[in-house]
mmCIF file of C-alpha atoms in Angstrom:
data_model
loop_
_atom_site.group_PDB
_atom_site.id
_atom_site.type_symbol
_atom_site.label_atom_id
_atom_site.label_comp_id
_atom_site.label_asym_id
_atom_site.label_seq_id
_atom_site.Cartn_x
_atom_site.Cartn_y
_atom_site.Cartn_z
ATOM 1 C CA UNK F 1339 -36.416 41.069 39.551
ATOM 2 C CA UNK F 1340 -37.135 37.385 40.116
ATOM 3 C CA UNK F 1341 -40.813 38.079 40.834
ATOM 4 C CA UNK F 1342 -41.068 40.132 37.651
ATOM 5 C CA UNK F 1343 -39.458 37.327 35.704
ATOM 6 C CA UNK F 1344 -41.820 34.803 37.281
ATOM 7 C CA UNK F 1345 -44.844 36.943 36.409
ATOM 8 C CA UNK F 1346 -43.609 37.351 32.836
ATOM 9 C CA UNK F 1347 -43.519 33.578 32.313
ATOM 10 C CA UNK F 1348 -46.271 32.551 34.729
ATOM 11 C CA UNK F 1349 -49.067 31.739 32.298
ATOM 12 C CA UNK F 1350 -46.930 30.305 29.530
ATOM 13 C CA UNK F 1351 -44.694 28.115 31.683
ATOM 14 C CA UNK F 1352 -45.607 27.830 35.342
ATOM 15 C CA UNK F 1353 -49.359 27.407 34.954
ATOM 16 C CA UNK F 1354 -49.046 25.218 31.865
ATOM 17 C CA UNK F 1355 -50.416 21.795 32.819
ATOM 18 C CA UNK F 1356 -48.880 20.260 29.687
ATOM 19 C CA UNK F 1357 -45.389 20.837 31.060
ATOM 20 C CA UNK F 1358 -44.138 18.193 33.450
ATOM 21 C CA UNK F 1359 -43.336 19.497 36.956
ATOM 22 C CA UNK F 1360 -39.711 18.470 36.492
ATOM 23 C CA UNK F 1361 -39.455 20.585 33.336
ATOM 24 C CA UNK F 1362 -41.107 23.570 35.071
ATOM 25 C CA UNK F 1363 -38.575 23.246 37.884
ATOM 26 C CA UNK F 1364 -35.670 23.193 35.417
ATOM 27 C CA UNK F 1365 -36.982 26.326 33.738
ATOM 28 C CA UNK F 1366 -37.523 27.910 37.148
ATOM 29 C CA UNK F 1367 -33.876 27.225 38.018
ATOM 30 C CA UNK F 1368 -32.566 28.770 34.843
ATOM 31 C CA UNK F 1369 -34.899 31.771 34.586
ATOM 32 C CA UNK F 1370 -35.833 32.724 38.126
ATOM 33 C CA UNK F 1371 -33.184 31.471 40.540
ATOM 34 C CA UNK F 1372 -30.349 32.561 38.260
ATOM 35 C CA UNK F 1373 -31.671 36.121 38.390
ATOM 36 C CA UNK F 1374 -32.354 36.047 42.097
ATOM 37 C CA UNK F 1375 -28.953 34.639 42.994
ATOM 38 C CA UNK F 1376 -26.851 36.687 40.583
ATOM 39 C CA UNK F 1377 -23.701 37.562 42.527
ATOM 40 C CA UNK F 1378 -24.825 35.577 45.583
ATOM 41 C CA UNK F 1379 -21.465 33.833 45.776
ATOM 42 C CA UNK F 1380 -20.002 37.035 47.231
ATOM 43 C CA UNK F 1381 -22.858 37.946 49.565
ATOM 44 C CA UNK F 1382 -22.230 38.165 53.262
ATOM 45 C CA UNK F 1383 -25.490 38.618 55.117
ATOM 46 C CA UNK F 1384 -24.875 39.673 58.694
ATOM 47 C CA UNK F 1385 -28.254 40.390 60.216
ATOM 48 C CA UNK F 1386 -30.905 37.775 60.901
ATOM 49 C CA UNK F 1387 -33.681 40.004 59.531
ATOM 50 C CA UNK F 1388 -32.124 39.974 56.042
ATOM 51 C CA UNK F 1389 -31.479 36.218 56.236
ATOM 52 C CA UNK F 1390 -35.106 35.621 57.180
ATOM 53 C CA UNK F 1391 -36.317 37.912 54.404
ATOM 54 C CA UNK F 1392 -34.226 36.126 51.772
ATOM 55 C CA UNK F 1393 -35.381 32.735 53.054
ATOM 56 C CA UNK F 1394 -39.051 33.708 52.954
ATOM 57 C CA UNK F 1395 -38.698 35.346 49.514
ATOM 58 C CA UNK F 1396 -37.230 32.162 48.033
ATOM 59 C CA UNK F 1397 -39.833 30.009 49.743
ATOM 60 C CA UNK F 1398 -42.607 32.240 48.333
ATOM 61 C CA UNK F 1399 -41.180 31.724 44.855
ATOM 62 C CA UNK F 1400 -41.089 27.957 45.449
ATOM 63 C CA UNK F 1401 -44.734 28.074 46.565
ATOM 64 C CA UNK F 1402 -45.650 30.009 43.453
ATOM 65 C CA UNK F 1403 -43.929 27.337 41.386
ATOM 66 C CA UNK F 1404 -46.126 24.744 43.112
ATOM 67 C CA UNK F 1405 -49.176 26.965 42.542
ATOM 68 C CA UNK F 1406 -49.995 27.026 46.261
ATOM 69 C CA UNK F 1407 -52.707 29.533 47.172
ATOM 70 C CA UNK F 1408 -51.288 32.519 49.037
ATOM 71 C CA UNK F 1409 -53.395 31.739 52.114
ATOM 72 C CA UNK F 1410 -52.350 28.073 52.297
ATOM 73 C CA UNK F 1411 -50.288 26.991 55.267
ATOM 74 C CA UNK F 1412 -47.721 24.689 53.710
ATOM 75 C CA UNK F 1413 -44.543 24.083 55.694
ATOM 76 C CA UNK F 1414 -41.151 24.882 54.215
ATOM 77 C CA UNK F 1415 -40.155 21.227 54.488
ATOM 78 C CA UNK F 1416 -43.192 20.179 52.460
ATOM 79 C CA UNK F 1417 -42.462 22.788 49.786
ATOM 80 C CA UNK F 1418 -38.820 21.693 49.555
ATOM 81 C CA UNK F 1419 -39.894 18.070 49.292
ATOM 82 C CA UNK F 1420 -42.464 18.757 46.567
ATOM 83 C CA UNK F 1421 -40.212 20.979 44.479
ATOM 84 C CA UNK F 1422 -37.072 18.895 45.081
ATOM 85 C CA UNK F 1423 -35.189 22.185 45.226
ATOM 86 C CA UNK F 1424 -32.525 23.031 47.829
ATOM 87 C CA UNK F 1425 -33.230 25.133 50.883
ATOM 88 C CA UNK F 1426 -32.304 28.823 50.536
ATOM 89 C CA UNK F 1427 -29.273 28.465 52.798
ATOM 90 C CA UNK F 1428 -28.056 25.539 50.704
ATOM 91 C CA UNK F 1429 -28.436 27.606 47.520
ATOM 92 C CA UNK F 1430 -26.056 30.192 48.959
ATOM 93 C CA UNK F 1431 -23.585 27.522 50.064
ATOM 94 C CA UNK F 1432 -23.564 25.962 46.609
ATOM 95 C CA UNK F 1433 -23.028 29.341 44.951
ATOM 96 C CA UNK F 1434 -20.012 30.069 47.183
ATOM 97 C CA UNK F 1435 -18.517 26.622 46.637
ATOM 98 C CA UNK F 1436 -18.966 26.892 42.883
ATOM 99 C CA UNK F 1437 -17.314 30.291 43.014
ATOM 100 C CA UNK F 1438 -14.399 28.763 44.909
ATOM 101 C CA UNK F 1439 -13.957 26.388 41.987
ATOM 102 C CA UNK F 1440 -13.902 29.333 39.577
ATOM 103 C CA UNK F 1441 -11.362 31.181 41.701
ATOM 104 C CA UNK F 1442 -9.087 28.169 41.865
ATOM 105 C CA UNK F 1443 -9.394 27.669 38.096
ATOM 106 C CA UNK F 1444 -8.292 31.279 37.543
ATOM 107 C CA UNK F 1445 -5.192 30.554 39.589
ATOM 108 C CA UNK F 1446 -2.674 33.291 40.289
ATOM 109 C CA UNK F 1447 -4.678 36.039 38.617
ATOM 110 C CA UNK F 1448 -7.289 35.795 41.407
ATOM 111 C CA UNK F 1449 -6.761 38.384 44.106
ATOM 112 C CA UNK F 1450 -6.014 35.880 46.869
ATOM 113 C CA UNK F 1451 -4.512 38.470 49.188
ATOM 114 C CA UNK F 1452 -7.689 40.516 49.056
ATOM 115 C CA UNK F 1453 -9.843 37.417 49.466
ATOM 116 C CA UNK F 1454 -7.856 36.287 52.486
ATOM 117 C CA UNK F 1455 -8.467 39.668 54.117
ATOM 118 C CA UNK F 1456 -12.229 39.167 53.835
ATOM 119 C CA UNK F 1457 -12.353 37.042 56.963
ATOM 120 C CA UNK F 1458 -16.159 37.006 57.170
ATOM 121 C CA UNK F 1459 -16.485 35.517 53.672
ATOM 122 C CA UNK F 1460 -13.606 33.117 54.287
ATOM 123 C CA UNK F 1461 -15.314 31.902 57.476
ATOM 124 C CA UNK F 1462 -18.489 31.273 55.487
ATOM 125 C CA UNK F 1463 -16.462 29.328 52.940
ATOM 126 C CA UNK F 1464 -14.841 27.233 55.676
ATOM 127 C CA UNK F 1465 -18.283 26.513 57.083
ATOM 128 C CA UNK F 1466 -19.488 25.562 53.594
ATOM 129 C CA UNK F 1467 -16.596 23.141 53.119
ATOM 130 C CA UNK F 1468 -17.355 21.599 56.503
ATOM 131 C CA UNK F 1469 -21.017 21.302 55.439
ATOM 132 C CA UNK F 1470 -20.025 19.483 52.223
ATOM 133 C CA UNK F 1471 -17.873 17.110 54.234
ATOM 134 C CA UNK F 1472 -20.677 16.486 56.741
ATOM 135 C CA UNK F 1473 -23.003 15.627 53.848
ATOM 136 C CA UNK F 1474 -20.523 13.386 52.002
ATOM 137 C CA UNK F 1475 -18.414 11.863 54.773
ATOM 138 C CA UNK F 1476 -20.094 8.452 54.522
ATOM 139 C CA UNK F 1477 -20.050 8.264 50.727
ATOM 140 C CA UNK F 1478 -16.753 9.912 49.787
ATOM 141 C CA UNK F 1479 -13.160 8.993 50.576
ATOM 142 C CA UNK F 1480 -11.624 12.458 50.154
ATOM 143 C CA UNK F 1481 -11.261 12.899 53.892
ATOM 144 C CA UNK F 1482 -11.923 15.996 55.929
ATOM 145 C CA UNK F 1483 -11.131 19.074 53.785
ATOM 146 C CA UNK F 1484 -9.147 20.662 56.623
ATOM 147 C CA UNK F 1485 -6.964 17.599 57.131
ATOM 148 C CA UNK F 1486 -6.667 16.571 53.457
ATOM 149 C CA UNK F 1487 -6.658 19.968 51.745
ATOM 150 C CA UNK F 1488 -4.430 18.801 48.876
ATOM 151 C CA UNK F 1489 -6.945 16.117 47.848
ATOM 152 C CA UNK F 1490 -9.801 18.598 47.819
ATOM 153 C CA UNK F 1491 -7.789 21.166 45.872
ATOM 154 C CA UNK F 1492 -6.844 18.484 43.349
ATOM 155 C CA UNK F 1493 -10.512 17.644 42.771
ATOM 156 C CA UNK F 1494 -11.567 21.290 42.579
ATOM 157 C CA UNK F 1495 -8.682 22.276 40.281
ATOM 158 C CA UNK F 1496 -8.464 19.316 37.905
ATOM 159 C CA UNK F 1497 -11.789 17.465 38.132
ATOM 160 C CA UNK F 1498 -14.399 20.215 37.937
ATOM 161 C CA UNK F 1499 -17.133 17.884 36.679
ATOM 162 C CA UNK F 1500 -16.598 15.600 39.643
ATOM 163 C CA UNK F 1501 -16.615 18.639 41.961
ATOM 164 C CA UNK F 1502 -19.989 19.735 40.545
ATOM 165 C CA UNK F 1503 -21.358 16.200 41.063
ATOM 166 C CA UNK F 1504 -20.112 16.223 44.655
ATOM 167 C CA UNK F 1505 -21.893 19.529 45.260
ATOM 168 C CA UNK F 1506 -25.114 18.221 43.729
ATOM 169 C CA UNK F 1507 -24.888 15.091 45.867
ATOM 170 C CA UNK F 1508 -24.289 17.173 48.996
#
């Protein structure tokens, strides 16, 4: 679906030299990545083959955004640097953490009992929270999310704009 969407807009947007690269990236985020990552906040990918496939598919889309020839040997790090887009694994983390914010905003009507039974997804979410803390520990005074859970919940529940900025910074 994301490749079809990219092809649909390729000539008008992505190969348009009059559009600034930053603007093309913004459009790419809203048109392509939103389609690719629809529902990704609930994904639990178990096997390495699927993880590798998803990673390479996203990196191919990033390379297409940069207009890299298909036979070019550009490293993933170089592509991420040039596009200023997050790594595929980070995209999934951010989707889950944003979804956590939505669940907390819903409050009691969320099916917390069912969510707590999904231990695989909950473990991913714990790992994501640890990742955010690792990224922000030197620039944020919230404390470790597992030791200062109330602070983190306060930010997520009542300061959603600040939470989104923290995720972008991470």
